[in-house]
GROMACS .gro file of C-alpha atoms in nm:
model
  351
    1MET     CA    1  13.429   6.873  -9.040
    2THR     CA    2  13.768   6.889  -8.884
    3THR     CA    3  14.010   6.567  -8.993
    4PRO     CA    4  14.203   6.430  -8.692
    5LYS     CA    5  14.558   6.468  -8.727
    6PRO     CA    6  14.777   6.081  -8.718
    7LYS     CA    7  14.950   6.017  -8.409
    8PRO     CA    8  15.297   5.997  -8.474
    9VAL     CA    9  15.471   5.681  -8.469
   10LEU     CA   10  15.782   5.644  -8.244
   11LYS     CA   11  16.043   5.466  -8.348
   12LYS     CA   12  16.170   5.174  -8.157
   13LYS     CA   13  16.505   5.244  -7.972
   14PRO     CA   14  16.799   5.017  -8.121
   15THR     CA   15  16.785   4.720  -7.945
   16GLN     CA   16  17.108   4.715  -7.660
   17VAL     CA   17  17.288   4.326  -7.603
   18SER     CA   18  17.255   4.370  -7.183
   19GLU     CA   19  17.498   4.170  -6.992
   20SER     CA   20  17.247   3.924  -6.915
   21ASP     CA   21  17.187   3.864  -7.259
   22THR     CA   22  17.548   3.784  -7.332
   23ASP     CA   23  17.558   3.602  -6.972
   24ARG     CA   24  17.354   3.356  -7.162
   25LYS     CA   25  17.550   3.337  -7.516
   26PRO     CA   26  17.795   3.103  -7.520
   27LYS     CA   27  18.142   3.168  -7.482
   28PRO     CA   28  18.472   3.112  -7.629
   29TYR     CA   29  18.605   3.002  -7.282
   30ASP     CA   30  18.596   2.800  -6.944
   31PHE     CA   31  18.725   2.832  -6.583
   32VAL     CA   32  18.963   2.564  -6.374
   33ALA     CA   33  18.867   2.564  -6.088
   34LEU     CA   34  19.111   2.645  -5.770
   35PRO     CA   35  19.207   2.280  -5.619
   36SER     CA   36  19.089   2.271  -5.282
   37GLY     CA   37  19.277   2.297  -4.968
   38GLY     CA   38  19.491   2.616  -5.104
   39LYS     CA   39  19.797   2.640  -5.223
   40ARG     CA   40  20.084   2.384  -5.141
   41LEU     CA   41  20.364   2.572  -5.037
   42GLY     CA   42  20.728   2.436  -5.009
   43ALA     CA   43  21.111   2.524  -5.006
   44VAL     CA   44  21.248   2.648  -5.306
   45GLN     CA   45  21.570   2.485  -5.491
   46GLY     CA   46  21.855   2.709  -5.462
   47HIS     CA   47  22.054   2.802  -5.787
   48HIS     CA   48  22.393   2.844  -5.556
   49ILE     CA   49  22.504   2.489  -5.667
   50LEU     CA   50  22.414   2.216  -5.958
   51GLU     CA   51  22.270   1.937  -5.809
   52ASP     CA   52  22.407   1.600  -5.978
   53GLU     CA   53  22.040   1.488  -5.950
   54LEU     CA   54  21.834   1.712  -6.041
   55LEU     CA   55  21.826   1.828  -6.425
   56ASN     CA   56  22.057   2.114  -6.498
   57GLY     CA   57  22.063   2.146  -6.869
   58ARG     CA   58  21.889   2.257  -7.226
   59LEU     CA   59  21.516   2.153  -7.348
   60TYR     CA   60  21.490   2.215  -7.733
   61LEU     CA   61  21.096   2.291  -7.828
   62SER     CA   62  20.982   2.335  -8.211
   63LEU     CA   63  20.641   2.519  -8.204
   64THR     CA   64  20.422   2.523  -8.486
   65ILE     CA   65  20.101   2.796  -8.515
   66GLN     CA   66  19.802   2.622  -8.608
   67THR     CA   67  19.545   2.909  -8.648
   68THR     CA   68  19.655   3.254  -8.695
   69SER     CA   69  19.866   3.438  -8.466
   70PHE     CA   70  19.941   3.771  -8.344
   71VAL     CA   71  20.167   3.885  -8.119
   72ALA     CA   72  20.200   4.319  -8.119
   73SER     CA   73  20.462   4.511  -8.048
   74GLY     CA   74  20.251   4.823  -8.043
   75LEU     CA   75  20.377   4.942  -8.322
   76THR     CA   76  20.127   5.067  -8.708
   77VAL     CA   77  20.300   5.111  -8.962
   78LEU     CA   78  20.251   5.249  -9.328
   79GLY     CA   79  20.180   4.907  -9.557
   80SER     CA   80  20.541   5.025  -9.780
   81ASP     CA   81  20.701   4.958  -9.519
   82LEU     CA   82  20.660   4.615  -9.528
   83SER     CA   83  20.604   4.537  -9.856
   84SER     CA   84  20.253   4.574  -9.911
   85LYS     CA   85  19.899   4.765 -10.066
   86ILE     CA   86  19.781   4.762  -9.746
   87PRO     CA   87  19.758   5.088  -9.601
   88LEU     CA   88  19.834   5.060  -9.251
   89ILE     CA   89  19.937   4.741  -9.027
   90LYS     CA   90  20.008   4.689  -8.706
   91THR     CA   91  20.318   4.484  -8.684
   92SER     CA   92  20.357   4.233  -8.466
   93ILE     CA   93  20.754   4.183  -8.293
   94PHE     CA   94  21.035   4.067  -8.508
   95ASN     CA   95  21.386   4.064  -8.631
   96GLU     CA   96  21.537   4.092  -8.978
   97GLN     CA   97  21.187   3.978  -9.075
   98LYS     CA   98  21.145   3.695  -8.869
   99LEU     CA   99  20.911   3.692  -8.603
  100ILE     CA  100  20.966   3.702  -8.277
  101ILE     CA  101  20.759   3.512  -7.931
  102PRO     CA  102  20.876   3.713  -7.637
  103GLY     CA  103  21.036   3.482  -7.384
  104SER     CA  104  20.788   3.645  -7.190
  105SER     CA  105  20.508   3.582  -7.308
  106LEU     CA  106  20.556   3.237  -7.378
  107LYS     CA  107  20.671   3.214  -7.047
  108GLY     CA  108  20.321   3.365  -6.888
  109THR     CA  109  20.140   3.148  -7.105
  110ILE     CA  110  20.321   2.833  -7.046
  111ARG     CA  111  20.325   2.884  -6.635
  112SER     CA  112  19.928   2.998  -6.638
  113ALA     CA  113  19.845   2.639  -6.717
  114TYR     CA  114  20.162   2.496  -6.466
  115GLU     CA  115  19.981   2.669  -6.220
  116ALA     CA  116  19.617   2.542  -6.370
  117ILE     CA  117  19.720   2.236  -6.284
  118THR     CA  118  19.942   2.219  -5.981
  119LYS     CA  119  19.863   2.329  -5.595
  120SER     CA  120  19.951   2.731  -5.716
  121CYS     CA  121  19.852   3.046  -5.577
  122LEU     CA  122  19.674   3.295  -5.827
  123CYS     CA  123  19.955   3.483  -5.915
  124LYS     CA  124  19.837   3.765  -6.147
  125THR     CA  125  19.476   3.809  -6.147
  126LYS     CA  126  19.264   4.143  -6.160
  127ALA     CA  127  18.986   4.046  -5.940
  128GLN     CA  128  18.894   4.132  -5.620
  129THR     CA  129  19.068   4.019  -5.239
  130ASN     CA  130  18.691   3.979  -5.131
  131LYS     CA  131  18.638   3.802  -5.471
  132VAL     CA  132  18.937   3.512  -5.376
  133PRO     CA  133  18.935   3.200  -5.205
  134ASP     CA  134  19.131   3.154  -4.880
  135ASN     CA  135  19.508   3.062  -4.917
  136PHE     CA  136  19.598   3.152  -5.272
  137SER     CA  137  19.754   3.491  -5.222
  138GLU     CA  138  20.012   3.542  -5.469
  139CYS     CA  139  20.382   3.405  -5.344
  140ARG     CA  140  20.598   3.657  -5.128
  141ILE     CA  141  20.992   3.549  -5.054
  142LYS     CA  142  21.052   3.566  -4.678
  143ARG     CA  143  21.425   3.602  -4.523
  144GLU     CA  144  21.278   3.395  -4.220
  145GLU     CA  145  21.052   3.121  -4.447
  146LYS     CA  146  21.167   3.085  -4.774
  147GLN     CA  147  20.851   2.867  -4.893
  148VAL     CA  148  20.621   2.886  -5.228
  149CYS     CA  149  20.425   2.778  -5.450
  150PRO     CA  150  20.504   2.462  -5.666
  151ALA     CA  151  20.426   2.725  -5.954
  152CYS     CA  152  20.629   3.004  -5.832
  153GLN     CA  153  20.868   2.732  -5.754
  154LEU     CA  154  20.998   2.639  -6.134
  155PHE     CA  155  20.870   3.015  -6.257
  156GLY     CA  156  21.005   3.236  -6.001
  157ALA     CA  157  20.838   3.483  -5.791
  158MET     CA  158  20.879   3.873  -5.654
  159GLY     CA  159  21.269   3.820  -5.489
  160TRP     CA  160  21.346   3.496  -5.658
  161GLN     CA  161  21.431   3.380  -5.969
  162GLY     CA  162  21.305   3.036  -6.151
  163LEU     CA  163  21.460   2.750  -6.234
  164ILE     CA  164  21.329   2.801  -6.596
  165SER     CA  165  21.485   3.069  -6.855
  166PHE     CA  166  21.266   3.205  -7.157
  167PRO     CA  167  21.480   3.305  -7.430
  168ASP     CA  168  21.278   3.494  -7.665
  169VAL     CA  169  21.156   3.231  -7.953
  170VAL     CA  170  21.254   3.319  -8.272
  171GLY     CA  171  21.095   3.180  -8.607
  172VAL     CA  172  21.283   2.944  -8.853
  173GLU     CA  173  21.193   3.191  -9.173
  174VAL     CA  174  21.103   3.472  -9.346
  175SER     CA  175  20.695   3.520  -9.264
  176THR     CA  176  20.491   3.770  -9.463
  177GLY     CA  177  20.232   3.689  -9.360
  178ILE     CA  178  19.926   3.975  -9.283
  179SER     CA  179  19.540   3.906  -9.207
  180PHE     CA  180  19.239   4.100  -9.071
  181VAL     CA  181  19.177   4.092  -8.737
  182PRO     CA  182  18.852   4.243  -8.616
  183SER     CA  183  18.811   4.451  -8.301
  184LEU     CA  184  18.821   4.334  -7.966
  185TYR     CA  185  18.586   4.379  -7.698
  186ALA     CA  186  18.761   4.448  -7.319
  187PRO     CA  187  18.621   4.171  -7.059
  188GLN     CA  188  18.340   4.242  -6.875
  189SER     CA  189  18.552   4.202  -6.524
  190LYS     CA  190  18.166   4.265  -6.325
  191SER     CA  191  17.970   3.989  -6.555
  192ASN     CA  192  17.779   3.732  -6.340
  193ASN     CA  193  18.003   3.433  -6.553
  194TYR     CA  194  18.325   3.508  -6.372
  195TYR     CA  195  18.110   3.389  -6.004
  196GLN     CA  196  17.974   3.125  -5.829
  197SER     CA  197  17.684   3.190  -5.638
  198ASN     CA  198  17.863   3.304  -5.350
  199GLN     CA  199  18.059   3.590  -5.505
  200GLN     CA  200  18.439   3.341  -5.551
  201ILE     CA  201  18.583   3.320  -5.866
  202LYS     CA  202  18.487   3.024  -6.053
  203GLY     CA  203  18.877   2.936  -6.105
  204ARG     CA  204  19.120   3.009  -6.364
  205LYS     CA  205  18.984   3.117  -6.675
  206PHE     CA  206  19.101   3.019  -6.985
  207TYR     CA  207  19.027   3.024  -7.374
  208TYR     CA  208  18.885   2.718  -7.609
  209HIS     CA  209  19.095   2.635  -7.976
  210ALA     CA  210  18.897   2.682  -8.259
  211ARG     CA  211  18.910   2.544  -8.585
  212GLU     CA  212  19.018   2.859  -8.745
  213ALA     CA  213  19.068   3.238  -8.625
  214VAL     CA  214  18.788   3.471  -8.753
  215SER     CA  215  18.979   3.720  -8.981
  216HIS     CA  216  18.611   3.971  -9.113
  217GLY     CA  217  18.454   4.231  -8.955
  218GLU     CA  218  18.302   4.490  -8.957
  219LYS     CA  219  18.617   4.708  -8.690
  220GLY     CA  220  18.952   4.615  -8.705
  221ILE     CA  221  19.310   4.610  -8.865
  222ASP     CA  222  19.517   4.433  -9.093
  223ALA     CA  223  19.820   4.286  -8.933
  224GLN     CA  224  20.159   4.098  -8.944
  225VAL     CA  225  20.036   3.771  -8.816
  226ALA     CA  226  20.242   3.421  -8.822
  227THR     CA  227  19.996   3.190  -9.031
  228LYS     CA  228  19.936   2.803  -9.024
  229ASN     CA  229  20.244   2.579  -8.998
  230TYR     CA  230  20.488   2.842  -8.875
  231VAL     CA  231  20.746   2.750  -8.700
  232PHE     CA  232  20.945   2.886  -8.402
  233LYS     CA  233  21.219   2.740  -8.274
  234ALA     CA  234  21.249   2.777  -7.888
  235VAL     CA  235  21.545   2.635  -7.655
  236LEU     CA  236  21.462   2.677  -7.261
  237GLN     CA  237  21.775   2.683  -6.993
  238LEU     CA  238  21.699   2.428  -6.602
  239LYS     CA  239  21.888   2.454  -6.334
  240ASN     CA  240  21.809   2.246  -6.083
  241VAL     CA  241  21.454   2.121  -6.200
  242SER     CA  242  21.316   1.803  -6.097
  243LYS     CA  243  21.197   1.564  -6.307
  244GLN     CA  244  20.849   1.555  -6.179
  245GLN     CA  245  20.866   1.918  -6.213
  246LEU     CA  246  20.979   1.800  -6.580
  247GLY     CA  247  20.665   1.619  -6.666
  248ALA     CA  248  20.417   1.852  -6.517
  249LEU     CA  249  20.604   2.079  -6.726
  250CYS     CA  250  20.571   1.887  -7.030
  251ILE     CA  251  20.162   1.758  -6.991
  252VAL     CA  252  20.103   2.161  -7.003
  253LEU     CA  253  20.330   2.155  -7.353
  254GLY     CA  254  20.072   1.862  -7.464
  255GLN     CA  255  20.359   1.569  -7.460
  256ASP     CA  256  20.098   1.367  -7.200
  257PRO     CA  257  19.914   1.111  -7.451
  258LYS     CA  258  19.603   1.055  -7.271
  259HIS     CA  259  19.572   1.474  -7.242
  260PRO     CA  260  19.642   1.638  -7.565
  261MET     CA  261  19.640   2.001  -7.522
  262ALA     CA  262  19.840   2.305  -7.705
  263LEU     CA  263  19.939   2.703  -7.602
  264LYS     CA  264  19.717   2.991  -7.617
  265VAL     CA  265  19.883   3.286  -7.718
  266GLY     CA  266  19.914   3.626  -7.836
  267GLY     CA  267  19.648   3.859  -7.889
  268GLY     CA  268  19.285   3.773  -8.046
  269LYS     CA  269  19.227   3.426  -7.797
  270PRO     CA  270  18.802   3.480  -7.805
  271ILE     CA  271  18.832   3.491  -8.215
  272GLY     CA  272  19.038   3.138  -8.209
  273MET     CA  273  19.373   3.385  -8.284
  274GLY     CA  274  19.722   3.191  -8.108
  275THR     CA  275  19.703   2.794  -8.127
  276MET     CA  276  20.047   2.656  -8.066
  277THR     CA  277  20.153   2.267  -8.054
  278VAL     CA  278  20.476   2.185  -7.904
  279GLU     CA  279  20.732   1.960  -8.041
  280ILE     CA  280  21.006   1.857  -7.772
  281GLU     CA  281  21.278   1.761  -8.030
  282ALA     CA  282  21.621   1.722  -7.751
  283LEU     CA  283  21.679   1.752  -7.499
  284GLU     CA  284  22.048   1.861  -7.322
  285LYS     CA  285  22.159   1.704  -6.937
  286PRO     CA  286  22.483   1.617  -6.816
  287GLN     CA  287  22.509   1.390  -6.566
  288ARG     CA  288  22.850   1.497  -6.425
  289LEU     CA  289  22.907   1.835  -6.438
  290LYS     CA  290  23.168   1.931  -6.253
  291GLU     CA  291  23.377   1.681  -6.472
  292GLU     CA  292  23.228   1.801  -6.850
  293ARG     CA  293  23.061   2.126  -6.794
  294TYR     CA  294  23.447   2.227  -6.701
  295THR     CA  295  23.634   2.032  -6.854
  296GLN     CA  296  23.510   2.061  -7.246
  297TYR     CA  297  23.364   2.272  -7.436
  298ALA     CA  298  23.095   2.039  -7.620
  299ILE     CA  299  22.856   1.838  -7.359
  300PRO     CA  300  22.904   1.411  -7.485
  301GLU     CA  301  22.648   1.340  -7.735
  302SER     CA  302  22.538   1.048  -7.537
  303ASN     CA  303  22.412   1.297  -7.252
  304ARG     CA  304  22.148   1.480  -7.537
  305LEU     CA  305  21.889   1.269  -7.569
  306THR     CA  306  21.660   1.232  -7.864
  307GLY     CA  307  21.414   1.001  -8.052
  308ASN     CA  308  21.311   0.702  -7.845
  309SER     CA  309  21.575   0.773  -7.528
  310LEU     CA  310  21.353   1.160  -7.501
  311LYS     CA  311  21.055   0.972  -7.558
  312ALA     CA  312  21.064   0.782  -7.245
  313PHE     CA  313  21.266   1.043  -7.033
  314VAL     CA  314  20.948   1.210  -7.109
  315GLU     CA  315  20.691   0.966  -6.994
  316GLU     CA  316  20.896   0.864  -6.713
  317ALA     CA  317  20.913   1.253  -6.582
  318ILE     CA  318  20.495   1.281  -6.692
  319GLN     CA  319  20.394   0.987  -6.448
  320ALA     CA  320  20.589   1.109  -6.189
  321ALA     CA  321  20.407   1.430  -6.228
  322HIS     CA  322  20.099   1.283  -6.167
  323ARG     CA  323  20.199   1.103  -5.888
  324GLY     CA  324  20.156   1.415  -5.594
  325LEU     CA  325  20.226   1.716  -5.821
  326VAL     CA  326  19.978   1.736  -6.044
  327GLU     CA  327  19.594   1.730  -5.994
  328LYS     CA  328  19.375   1.497  -6.183
  329PRO     CA  329  19.018   1.698  -6.174
  330GLN     CA  330  19.217   2.056  -6.350
  331LEU     CA  331  19.447   1.857  -6.551
  332GLU     CA  332  19.131   1.697  -6.728
  333ALA     CA  333  18.923   2.014  -6.660
  334LEU     CA  334  19.229   2.239  -6.871
  335ALA     CA  335  19.270   1.953  -7.094
  336GLU     CA  336  18.923   1.989  -7.181
  337ILE     CA  337  18.921   2.348  -7.282
  338LEU     CA  338  19.286   2.295  -7.429
  339LYS     CA  339  19.223   2.026  -7.656
  340TRP     CA  340  19.382   1.956  -7.922
  341PRO     CA  341  19.302   1.917  -8.242
  342THR     CA  342  18.914   2.024  -8.211
  343ASP     CA  343  18.590   2.088  -8.424
  344ARG     CA  344  18.521   2.423  -8.222
  345THR     CA  345  18.414   2.733  -8.422
  346ALA     CA  346  18.517   3.102  -8.263
  347PRO     CA  347  18.242   3.334  -8.245
  348GLU     CA  348  18.173   3.635  -8.467
  349GLY     CA  349  18.081   3.944  -8.288
  350MET     CA  350  17.932   4.023  -7.935
  351TYR     CA  351  17.944   3.721  -7.700
   0.00000   0.00000   0.00000
């Protein structure tokens, strides 16, 4: 009598996380719905004349890092190049050991939030045209009709220079921060999480802030970062900016006490990196440009607003923005996502 051979035990394949599984997990982001009626077009303000009734001057900002932030230079160097024992380090943009946020990065961060709270176009999107609601296409200047949306009026459009200039933002001190940045994955652009039941996009995507950034994982790389409380200084140049436009800008910069929020800049947003708060330190706004700008070198001190006078002016500008420029539902949705401080924690691993 022969003994029957035991049946082979089949090894189970490792369980893979499906798209439907990841769709059910809490996401570190949410969407601000597009306002009804599409973008609102208006005439552009030229640069050929600096109008006395509009704001022409400089806005001085202090930007304070709240969670580890990283704006990559694209280079990976030996740790010894940065006086570190770590073998390889992915570098940030820096000069003379002071970190730099490119003006284009800061502008993009601020503009995306400004677009969200106004009736503005979808300036840059990877969504297919048929997935975007009507009348949100990117603005373009036409010879016969120079009309664009609120964001393009202030920040510029193809063929049109904006009313605010964003120079590179430089740290105030030498940075020695090095932190591990775990590997991230490309967004699943076809995920159902991005679309409504009618297959139209849900809106503009923003990442939540977290108490602190994730700094560990199985895969990743050490990077040169701006650590908590690292400070950058920025000076924005304003040309023919209305008080309404300045008010909406101040709301985005977190100056509205009813809607406190912080910006997200650089890489690692899903894992809590890049949170940055803004303080407006001063506003220079010469009153009589022909007399003051071209007859003396220094701007009179009376035209430099600081302290209580600056606070009062910003409050007036914010109130003006609420009267006709800012969309309340979109502002409330954005403020909920970008609320700071927060008790949220950043996700680890797949989400």
